[in-house]
Coordinates of C-alpha atoms (C1' of nucleotides) in Angstrom, one line a residue:
Chain A
M1 CA 149.7 88.2 73.5
A2 CA 149.0 84.8 72.0
N3 CA 145.6 83.9 73.2
N4 CA 145.9 80.2 73.9
P5 CA 142.7 78.2 74.8
P6 CA 142.1 78.6 78.5
L7 CA 143.6 76.0 80.7
P8 CA 141.3 73.6 82.5
P9 CA 140.9 74.7 86.1
P10 CA 143.3 72.9 88.5
P11 CA 141.5 70.1 90.4
W12 CA 142.1 71.7 93.8
Q13 CA 140.2 74.8 92.7
R14 CA 136.6 73.9 93.0
V15 CA 134.5 75.1 90.2
P16 CA 131.9 77.5 91.5
E17 CA 128.6 75.7 92.1
R18 CA 126.6 76.9 89.1
A19 CA 129.3 77.4 86.5
K20 CA 129.4 74.0 85.0
S21 CA 125.8 73.9 83.7
R22 CA 123.1 76.3 82.7
R23 CA 120.4 77.0 85.3
R24 CA 118.0 74.1 85.6
D25 CA 115.0 76.6 85.6
P26 CA 115.9 79.5 83.4
L27 CA 115.4 82.9 84.8
T28 CA 112.2 84.7 83.6
R29 CA 110.5 87.9 84.4
E30 CA 107.7 86.1 86.0
T31 CA 109.7 84.1 88.4
I32 CA 111.6 87.1 89.4
V33 CA 108.5 89.1 90.1
T34 CA 107.0 86.3 92.0
T35 CA 110.0 85.7 94.2
A36 CA 110.3 89.5 94.7
I37 CA 106.8 89.7 95.9
R38 CA 107.3 86.8 98.3
I39 CA 110.4 88.5 99.8
L40 CA 108.7 91.8 100.1
D41 CA 105.8 90.3 101.9
A42 CA 107.9 88.2 104.3
E43 CA 110.7 90.6 105.0
G44 CA 109.6 94.1 104.1
L45 CA 110.9 96.8 101.8
D46 CA 113.9 97.7 103.9
R47 CA 115.3 94.1 103.6
F48 CA 114.4 94.1 99.9
S49 CA 117.3 94.4 97.7
M50 CA 118.4 93.2 94.2
R51 CA 121.0 90.9 95.8
R52 CA 118.4 89.5 98.2
V53 CA 116.2 88.5 95.2
A54 CA 119.1 87.1 93.3
E55 CA 120.2 85.1 96.3
E56 CA 116.7 83.6 96.6
L57 CA 116.9 82.6 93.0
D58 CA 120.4 81.2 93.5
T59 CA 122.1 83.5 91.2
G60 CA 123.9 86.9 91.1
A61 CA 122.2 90.3 91.1
A62 CA 123.6 91.2 87.7
S63 CA 121.5 88.5 86.1
L64 CA 118.3 90.2 87.1
Y65 CA 119.1 93.3 85.3
W66 CA 118.8 91.7 81.9
H67 CA 115.3 90.8 82.7
V68 CA 113.9 93.8 84.6
G69 CA 116.2 96.6 83.6
S70 CA 116.4 98.2 87.0
K71 CA 115.2 98.0 90.6
D72 CA 112.6 100.6 89.7
G73 CA 111.5 98.5 86.7
L74 CA 111.0 95.5 89.0
L75 CA 109.0 97.6 91.4
D76 CA 106.8 98.6 88.5
L77 CA 106.3 95.0 87.6
I78 CA 105.5 94.2 91.1
M79 CA 102.9 96.9 91.3
D80 CA 101.0 95.7 88.3
E81 CA 101.1 92.1 89.5
V82 CA 99.5 93.1 92.8
V83 CA 97.0 95.3 91.0
G84 CA 96.1 92.2 88.9
E85 CA 95.0 90.4 92.1
Q86 CA 92.0 92.6 92.3
E87 CA 88.8 91.4 90.8
V88 CA 86.0 93.6 89.8
P89 CA 82.4 92.4 89.2
E90 CA 80.3 92.8 86.1
P91 CA 78.3 96.1 86.2
D92 CA 74.9 95.9 87.9
P93 CA 73.2 99.3 87.1
E94 CA 70.9 99.0 90.2
G95 CA 73.6 98.3 92.6
W96 CA 76.5 100.4 91.6
Q97 CA 76.8 102.1 94.8
E98 CA 77.4 98.9 96.7
Q99 CA 79.7 97.7 94.0
I100 CA 81.9 100.7 94.2
K101 CA 82.2 100.2 97.9
E102 CA 83.1 96.6 97.5
V103 CA 85.7 97.5 95.0
A104 CA 87.3 99.9 97.4
R105 CA 87.2 97.2 100.2
T106 CA 88.9 94.8 97.9
M107 CA 91.6 97.4 97.1
R108 CA 92.2 98.0 100.8
R109 CA 92.4 94.3 101.5
T110 CA 94.8 93.8 98.7
I111 CA 97.1 96.6 99.9
L112 CA 97.1 95.4 103.4
R113 CA 97.9 91.8 102.3
H114 CA 101.1 92.9 100.8
R115 CA 103.4 94.5 103.2
D116 CA 105.0 97.9 102.1
I117 CA 103.1 97.8 98.8
V118 CA 101.8 101.2 99.6
R119 CA 105.2 102.5 100.0
I120 CA 106.1 101.3 96.6
S121 CA 103.1 102.7 95.0
I122 CA 103.9 106.2 96.1
G123 CA 105.2 107.9 93.1
R124 CA 104.1 105.2 90.7
I125 CA 100.9 105.8 88.7
P126 CA 100.0 102.3 87.7
M127 CA 99.8 102.0 83.9
G128 CA 100.6 98.3 83.4
P129 CA 98.2 96.0 81.6
N130 CA 96.5 94.9 84.9
A131 CA 96.0 98.5 85.9
M132 CA 94.3 99.2 82.6
V133 CA 91.9 96.3 83.1
L134 CA 91.1 97.6 86.6
S135 CA 90.4 101.1 85.4
E136 CA 88.1 99.8 82.6
R137 CA 86.1 97.6 84.9
V138 CA 85.6 100.3 87.5
L139 CA 84.6 102.8 84.9
A140 CA 82.1 100.3 83.5
I141 CA 80.4 100.1 86.9
L142 CA 80.2 103.9 87.4
R143 CA 78.9 104.6 83.8
A144 CA 76.4 101.8 84.1
G145 CA 75.2 103.4 87.2
G146 CA 74.5 106.7 85.3
V147 CA 77.5 108.6 86.5
P148 CA 78.4 111.1 83.7
D149 CA 81.7 110.6 82.0
E150 CA 83.7 113.5 83.5
L151 CA 82.4 112.9 87.0
A152 CA 83.2 109.1 86.6
V153 CA 86.8 109.8 85.8
Q154 CA 87.2 112.3 88.6
S155 CA 85.6 110.1 91.1
Y156 CA 87.5 107.1 90.0
L157 CA 90.8 108.8 90.4
L158 CA 89.6 110.2 93.7
M159 CA 88.7 106.9 95.0
M160 CA 92.1 105.5 94.2
S161 CA 93.8 108.4 96.0
M162 CA 91.6 108.1 99.0
V163 CA 91.9 104.4 99.4
N164 CA 95.7 104.7 99.0
G165 CA 95.9 107.5 101.4
F166 CA 93.8 105.9 104.0
T167 CA 95.6 102.6 103.9
M168 CA 99.0 104.3 103.9
D169 CA 98.5 105.9 107.3
E170 CA 96.8 102.6 108.4
G171 CA 99.7 100.3 107.8
G172 CA 102.4 102.8 108.3
Y173 CA 103.3 101.9 111.9
V174 CA 103.8 98.2 111.1
E175 CA 107.2 98.8 109.7
E176 CA 109.3 96.2 111.5
P177 CA 107.9 96.0 115.1
P178 CA 111.3 96.3 116.7
I179 CA 111.4 93.3 119.0
G180 CA 109.7 95.0 121.9
A181 CA 106.5 95.1 119.9
P182 CA 104.0 97.5 121.3
S183 CA 100.7 95.7 120.5
L184 CA 97.8 97.8 119.1
E185 CA 96.1 98.0 122.4
E186 CA 99.3 99.1 124.2
A187 CA 99.9 101.7 121.5
G188 CA 96.4 103.0 122.0
A189 CA 96.9 103.3 125.7
M190 CA 100.2 105.1 125.2
V191 CA 98.6 107.6 122.9
R192 CA 95.8 108.2 125.5
S193 CA 98.1 108.8 128.4
Y194 CA 100.4 110.9 126.3
L195 CA 97.6 113.1 125.2
A196 CA 96.0 113.2 128.7
A197 CA 99.4 114.5 130.0
L198 CA 99.4 117.5 127.7
P199 CA 99.3 120.9 129.4
A200 CA 95.6 121.7 129.9
K201 CA 95.8 125.3 129.1
Q202 CA 97.4 124.8 125.8
F203 CA 95.6 121.6 124.6
P204 CA 92.0 121.6 126.1
N205 CA 90.4 119.9 123.0
L206 CA 93.1 117.2 122.5
R207 CA 92.8 116.3 126.2
E208 CA 89.1 116.0 126.1
V209 CA 89.0 113.8 123.1
A210 CA 91.9 111.6 124.0
D211 CA 89.7 108.5 124.6
H212 CA 88.5 108.6 121.1
F213 CA 91.9 108.9 119.7
A214 CA 93.0 105.8 121.5
I215 CA 90.3 103.5 120.2
T216 CA 90.2 104.3 116.5
D217 CA 88.6 101.5 114.7
Q218 CA 90.1 101.5 111.2
D219 CA 87.3 99.5 109.7
A220 CA 84.7 101.8 111.0
R221 CA 86.5 104.8 109.7
F222 CA 87.0 103.2 106.3
E223 CA 83.3 102.5 106.1
M224 CA 82.7 106.1 107.0
L225 CA 84.9 107.2 104.2
L226 CA 83.0 105.0 101.8
D227 CA 79.7 106.4 102.9
L228 CA 80.9 109.9 102.6
F229 CA 82.2 109.3 99.1
V230 CA 79.4 107.2 97.6
D231 CA 76.5 109.2 99.1
G232 CA 78.1 112.4 98.0
L233 CA 78.7 111.0 94.5
A234 CA 75.1 109.7 94.2
A235 CA 73.8 113.0 95.2
R236 CA 75.7 114.6 92.4
V237 CA 74.4 112.3 89.6
Chain B
M1 CA 152.6 99.3 123.8
A2 CA 153.9 102.5 125.6
N3 CA 151.5 105.2 124.6
N4 CA 153.6 108.2 124.0
P5 CA 152.1 111.6 123.5
P6 CA 151.2 112.0 119.7
L7 CA 154.0 113.6 117.7
P8 CA 153.2 117.0 116.2
P9 CA 152.2 116.7 112.6
P10 CA 155.2 117.1 110.2
P11 CA 155.1 120.5 108.6
W12 CA 154.7 119.2 105.2
Q13 CA 151.5 117.5 106.1
R14 CA 148.9 120.2 105.8
V15 CA 146.4 120.1 108.8
P16 CA 142.9 119.6 107.4
E17 CA 141.0 122.8 106.9
R18 CA 138.7 122.9 109.9
A19 CA 140.9 120.9 112.4
K20 CA 142.7 123.8 113.8
S21 CA 139.9 125.8 115.2
R22 CA 136.3 125.1 116.3
R23 CA 133.5 125.9 113.9
R24 CA 132.8 129.6 113.6
D25 CA 129.0 128.8 113.7
P26 CA 128.3 125.9 116.0
L27 CA 126.2 123.1 114.7
T28 CA 122.6 123.0 116.2
R29 CA 119.6 120.9 115.6
E30 CA 117.8 123.8 114.0
T31 CA 120.5 124.7 111.5
I32 CA 120.8 121.0 110.6
V33 CA 116.9 120.7 110.0
T34 CA 116.9 124.0 108.1
T35 CA 119.6 123.1 105.7
A36 CA 118.1 119.6 105.3
I37 CA 114.8 121.0 104.2
R38 CA 116.5 123.4 101.8
I39 CA 118.4 120.4 100.2
L40 CA 115.3 118.3 100.1
D41 CA 113.3 121.0 98.3
A42 CA 116.1 121.8 96.0
E43 CA 117.3 118.4 95.0
G44 CA 114.8 115.8 96.1
L45 CA 114.9 112.8 98.3
D46 CA 117.0 110.8 96.1
R47 CA 119.9 113.2 96.3
F48 CA 119.4 113.7 100.0
S49 CA 121.9 112.0 102.3
M50 CA 123.5 112.7 105.5
R51 CA 126.8 113.3 103.7
R52 CA 125.1 115.8 101.5
V53 CA 123.6 117.7 104.4
A54 CA 127.0 117.6 106.2
E55 CA 128.8 118.8 103.1
E56 CA 126.4 121.8 103.0
L57 CA 127.3 122.6 106.5
D58 CA 131.0 122.2 105.8
T59 CA 131.5 119.3 108.2
G60 CA 131.5 115.5 108.2
A61 CA 128.4 113.3 108.3
A62 CA 129.4 111.9 111.7
S63 CA 128.9 115.3 113.3
L64 CA 125.3 115.2 112.5
Y65 CA 124.7 112.1 114.4
W66 CA 125.4 113.7 117.7
H67 CA 122.5 116.1 117.1
V68 CA 119.9 114.1 115.4
G69 CA 120.6 110.6 116.3
S70 CA 120.0 109.0 112.9
K71 CA 118.7 109.8 109.5
D72 CA 115.2 108.7 110.5
G73 CA 115.4 111.1 113.5
L74 CA 116.3 113.9 111.2
L75 CA 113.4 113.1 108.9
D76 CA 111.1 113.2 111.9
L77 CA 112.3 116.6 112.8
I78 CA 111.9 117.8 109.2
M79 CA 108.3 116.5 109.2
D80 CA 107.4 118.5 112.3
E81 CA 109.1 121.5 111.1
V82 CA 107.1 121.5 107.9
V83 CA 103.9 120.7 109.8
G84 CA 104.7 123.8 111.9
E85 CA 104.4 126.0 108.8
Q86 CA 100.7 125.5 108.7
E87 CA 98.5 128.2 110.4
V88 CA 95.1 127.3 111.6
P89 CA 92.6 130.2 112.3
E90 CA 90.7 130.7 115.6
P91 CA 87.4 128.8 115.6
D92 CA 84.4 130.6 114.0
P93 CA 81.3 128.5 115.0
E94 CA 79.3 129.8 112.1
G95 CA 81.9 129.2 109.4
W96 CA 83.4 125.9 110.5
Q97 CA 82.7 124.2 107.1
E98 CA 84.7 126.8 105.2
Q99 CA 87.3 126.9 107.9
I100 CA 87.9 123.2 107.6
K101 CA 88.2 123.5 103.8
E102 CA 90.7 126.2 104.1
V103 CA 92.7 124.2 106.5
A104 CA 92.8 121.4 103.9
R105 CA 93.8 123.8 101.2
T106 CA 96.7 125.0 103.4
M107 CA 97.8 121.5 104.1
R108 CA 97.9 120.7 100.4
R109 CA 99.8 123.9 99.5
T110 CA 102.3 123.1 102.3
I111 CA 102.9 119.6 101.0
L112 CA 103.2 120.7 97.4
R113 CA 105.7 123.5 98.4
H114 CA 108.1 120.9 99.8
R115 CA 109.2 118.5 97.3
D116 CA 109.0 114.8 98.4
I117 CA 107.7 115.6 101.8
V118 CA 104.9 113.3 101.1
R119 CA 107.3 110.4 100.6
I120 CA 108.8 111.2 103.9
S121 CA 105.5 111.3 105.6
I122 CA 104.6 107.8 104.6
G123 CA 105.1 105.6 107.7
R124 CA 105.5 108.6 110.1
I125 CA 102.5 109.6 112.1
P126 CA 103.3 113.1 113.1
M127 CA 103.6 113.4 116.8
G128 CA 106.0 116.3 117.3
P129 CA 105.1 119.4 119.1
N130 CA 104.0 121.2 115.9
A131 CA 101.7 118.4 115.0
M132 CA 100.1 118.4 118.4
V133 CA 99.3 122.2 118.0
L134 CA 97.9 121.5 114.7
S135 CA 95.6 118.7 115.9
E136 CA 94.5 120.8 118.8
R137 CA 93.5 123.7 116.7
V138 CA 91.7 121.7 114.0
L139 CA 89.7 119.9 116.6
A140 CA 88.8 123.2 118.1
I141 CA 87.2 124.2 114.9
L142 CA 85.3 121.0 114.5
R143 CA 84.0 121.0 118.0
A144 CA 83.1 124.6 117.9
G145 CA 81.1 123.8 114.8
G146 CA 79.2 121.3 116.9
V147 CA 80.7 118.1 115.6
P148 CA 80.5 115.5 118.3
D149 CA 83.7 114.3 119.9
E150 CA 84.0 110.9 118.3
L151 CA 83.0 112.1 114.8
A152 CA 85.4 115.1 115.2
V153 CA 88.3 112.7 115.8
Q154 CA 87.4 110.3 113.1
S155 CA 86.9 113.1 110.5
Y156 CA 90.1 114.8 111.5
L157 CA 92.1 111.6 110.9
L158 CA 90.2 111.0 107.8
M159 CA 90.9 114.5 106.5
M160 CA 94.6 114.0 107.0
S161 CA 94.6 110.7 105.1
M162 CA 92.6 112.2 102.3
V163 CA 94.8 115.2 101.8
N164 CA 97.9 113.2 102.1
G165 CA 96.7 110.5 99.7
F166 CA 95.4 113.0 97.2
T167 CA 98.6 115.0 97.2
M168 CA 100.7 111.9 97.1
D169 CA 99.4 110.9 93.7
E170 CA 99.4 114.4 92.6
G171 CA 103.0 115.3 93.1
G172 CA 104.2 111.7 92.2
Y173 CA 105.2 112.2 88.7
V174 CA 107.5 115.0 89.5
E175 CA 110.2 112.6 90.6
E176 CA 113.3 114.0 88.9
P177 CA 112.0 115.0 85.4
P178 CA 114.7 113.0 83.4
I179 CA 116.1 115.6 81.1
G180 CA 113.5 115.1 78.4
A181 CA 111.0 116.6 80.7
P182 CA 107.5 115.9 79.4
S183 CA 105.4 118.9 80.4
L184 CA 102.1 118.6 81.9
E185 CA 100.4 119.1 78.6
E186 CA 102.5 116.7 76.7
A187 CA 101.9 114.1 79.5
G188 CA 98.2 114.6 79.1
A189 CA 98.4 114.2 75.3
M190 CA 100.4 111.1 75.7
V191 CA 97.9 109.6 78.1
R192 CA 95.1 110.4 75.7
S193 CA 96.7 108.9 72.7
Y194 CA 97.7 105.9 74.7
L195 CA 94.2 105.3 75.9
A196 CA 92.7 105.9 72.6
A197 CA 94.9 103.3 71.0
L198 CA 93.7 100.5 73.3
P199 CA 91.9 97.6 71.7
A200 CA 88.2 98.7 71.4
K201 CA 86.7 95.3 72.2
Q202 CA 88.5 95.0 75.6
F203 CA 88.5 98.7 76.7
P204 CA 85.4 100.4 75.4
N205 CA 84.9 102.6 78.5
L206 CA 88.5 103.7 78.8
R207 CA 88.5 104.7 75.2
E208 CA 85.4 106.8 75.4
V209 CA 86.5 108.8 78.6
A210 CA 90.1 109.2 77.3
D211 CA 89.6 112.9 76.9
H212 CA 88.5 113.4 80.4
F213 CA 91.5 111.5 81.6
A214 CA 93.9 113.8 79.8
I215 CA 92.6 117.2 81.1
T216 CA 92.4 116.3 84.9
D217 CA 92.3 119.5 86.7
Q218 CA 93.9 118.7 90.1
D219 CA 92.5 121.9 91.8
A220 CA 89.0 121.1 90.7
R221 CA 89.2 117.5 91.9
F222 CA 90.6 118.7 95.2
E223 CA 87.6 121.1 95.7
M224 CA 85.4 118.2 94.7
L225 CA 87.0 116.1 97.5
L226 CA 86.4 118.9 100.0
D227 CA 82.8 119.3 99.0
L228 CA 82.2 115.7 99.4
F229 CA 83.9 115.5 102.7
V230 CA 82.5 118.6 104.3
D231 CA 79.0 118.3 103.0
G232 CA 78.9 114.6 104.1
L233 CA 80.2 115.6 107.5
A234 CA 77.7 118.4 108.0
A235 CA 74.9 116.1 107.1
R236 CA 75.9 113.8 109.9
V237 CA 76.1 116.5 112.7
Chain C
dG1 C1' 131.8 68.2 62.1
dT2 C1' 133.2 73.7 62.6
dG3 C1' 131.9 78.3 62.8
dT4 C1' 129.3 82.3 64.1
dG5 C1' 126.2 85.2 66.2
dG6 C1' 122.8 86.1 69.6
dT7 C1' 121.0 85.3 74.1
dT8 C1' 121.7 84.7 78.7
dT9 C1' 124.5 84.3 82.9
dC10 C1' 127.2 86.3 86.5
dG11 C1' 131.9 87.6 89.1
dA12 C1' 134.1 91.8 89.9
dA13 C1' 134.2 96.3 90.4
dC14 C1' 132.5 101.3 91.2
dA15 C1' 130.4 104.9 93.5
dC16 C1' 127.5 105.5 96.8
dT17 C1' 124.7 104.9 101.3
dG18 C1' 123.7 104.9 106.9
dT19 C1' 126.1 104.3 110.7
dT20 C1' 129.8 103.4 114.4
dC21 C1' 134.4 103.9 116.3
dT22 C1' 137.7 106.4 118.0
dA23 C1' 140.6 110.1 118.7
dG24 C1' 140.8 114.8 119.5
dC25 C1' 139.6 119.6 120.6
dA26 C1' 137.4 123.7 123.3
dG27 C1' 135.7 125.4 127.4
dA28 C1' 133.8 124.9 132.2
dT29 C1' 134.6 122.9 136.8
dC30 C1' 137.3 121.3 140.5
Chain D
dG1 C1' 147.2 122.8 136.8
dA2 C1' 144.1 118.4 136.0
dT3 C1' 139.8 116.5 134.8
dC4 C1' 135.5 116.3 132.9
dT5 C1' 131.8 117.0 129.5
dG6 C1' 129.9 118.6 125.1
dC7 C1' 131.1 118.5 120.6
dT8 C1' 133.7 117.7 116.1
dA9 C1' 135.1 114.8 112.5
dG10 C1' 138.3 111.2 109.8
dA11 C1' 138.3 106.5 108.9
dA12 C1' 136.2 102.4 108.4
dC13 C1' 132.4 98.8 107.8
dA14 C1' 128.8 96.6 105.7
dG15 C1' 125.5 97.2 102.7
dT16 C1' 123.3 99.3 98.3
dG17 C1' 122.0 99.9 92.8
dT18 C1' 124.3 99.4 88.8
dT19 C1' 127.7 98.6 84.9
dC20 C1' 131.3 96.0 82.6
dG21 C1' 133.1 92.4 80.3
dA22 C1' 134.1 87.7 80.0
dA23 C1' 132.3 83.5 79.6
dA24 C1' 128.8 79.8 78.7
dC25 C1' 125.0 78.2 76.3
dC26 C1' 121.9 77.6 72.2
dA27 C1' 120.5 77.4 67.3
dC28 C1' 121.4 77.7 63.0
dA29 C1' 124.7 78.0 58.6
dC30 C1' 128.2 75.9 56.1

DNA sequence: GTGTGGTTTCGAACACTGTTCTAGCAGATC
DNA sequence: GATCTGCTAGAACAGTGTTCGAAACCACAC
């Protein structure tokens, strides 16, 4: 029961690498988030784990929890960091329609740049500081363009949903191309032949449009979405 | 090394419950999928696991693998089963615009009826038999309405994305209401007061539209989306 | 110097996950 | 009978998020 001072470790028992001195670069929320994003981009959500992040920072998983609370908390921080990458121009009342389109394009690019970020964003309404700035600036453009307040809010939220939804289906199939990577062209050809082989009696329409299914230009479809959205919005102002 | 026949189990060692006789109701893919959906709806994706499904079927997790291959395979089957719930009417060339809207409304209802199904659908382009039937029938409506083939395909894919994206953000916050469940009204009030408390200099727009943010009518916004989409589409035919 | 208290680290452990291995059973076929 | 095939399921493996508690470090009081 007497608690003597702990003995020095015997010389044959190597002290664990980091135990002797404090970290050279102290752990911070920022460094954790940055490394987490790097891992996410490089290896994808499936390989992303607290232990993996800790390993990259040369520490144990438990240490991260003091800074970010939980994995979910870390994902929140990641989301806001990524949202913060997007830049929104100063409002130009004349060119608001093109400005809104450009904002949407930037969103799409940002999402596509970060692998699996769309999967993280799923049940996570961004409310961090960067998300607030984004909302503020987009609303500024819409209101400067003469869009009434309620419609501005509605269409802003709608735009977010649409871009997210579009990009979600778009990047979906990337998910770890399992070695025998079917290229985009191969995939298209596979879809076409699959559709063309369907029973004619039951699937007349699908068979006839099979070609158009195969060569779906994502960029073109996104522009179509933007046109539909902004034109409709402008007509309602 | 001699492999003798296995000894009969000693009488004091109770044989495990199910070992003595074959299951009364044999496991099938269908029953597995049905129970899986039931668990998913009742308890959500986070509590959903192969062991949980097996437990519900009074068996071990390993048994499921013979029927569905993997968890991912099971999720694929679940997706197609849910897609199959949707009914699409026979094409009416005059009323194609309203028909398309109705299809979208049905989609949204189906997604909302099944908790977390939108999270499952994320990287999963539906290609099961039911998904094929759905595509066929929607394309039938569009083409009957005079939409040219390429535009029909584009807009069909676009519609799927939009409905998915919209419903994704919509049902997002449900995610296990953690005991102190903030009701929809409370949440609205919280958002409003949060926005109203932002620094006026940095967030003038957000502050001024805070009220509209709080009372966002999802149904109204969805109808707005449908109007934008279908009107724009009709204008392009 | 010597405490003392707060911040920060992290090894070990817990309860869980998807999945595979392997042995075994029931019924049809030879 | 013996053999084979379709099917069941216990045990184990490697991995997960998270918590606990002990230790190490720092800054300040005495």
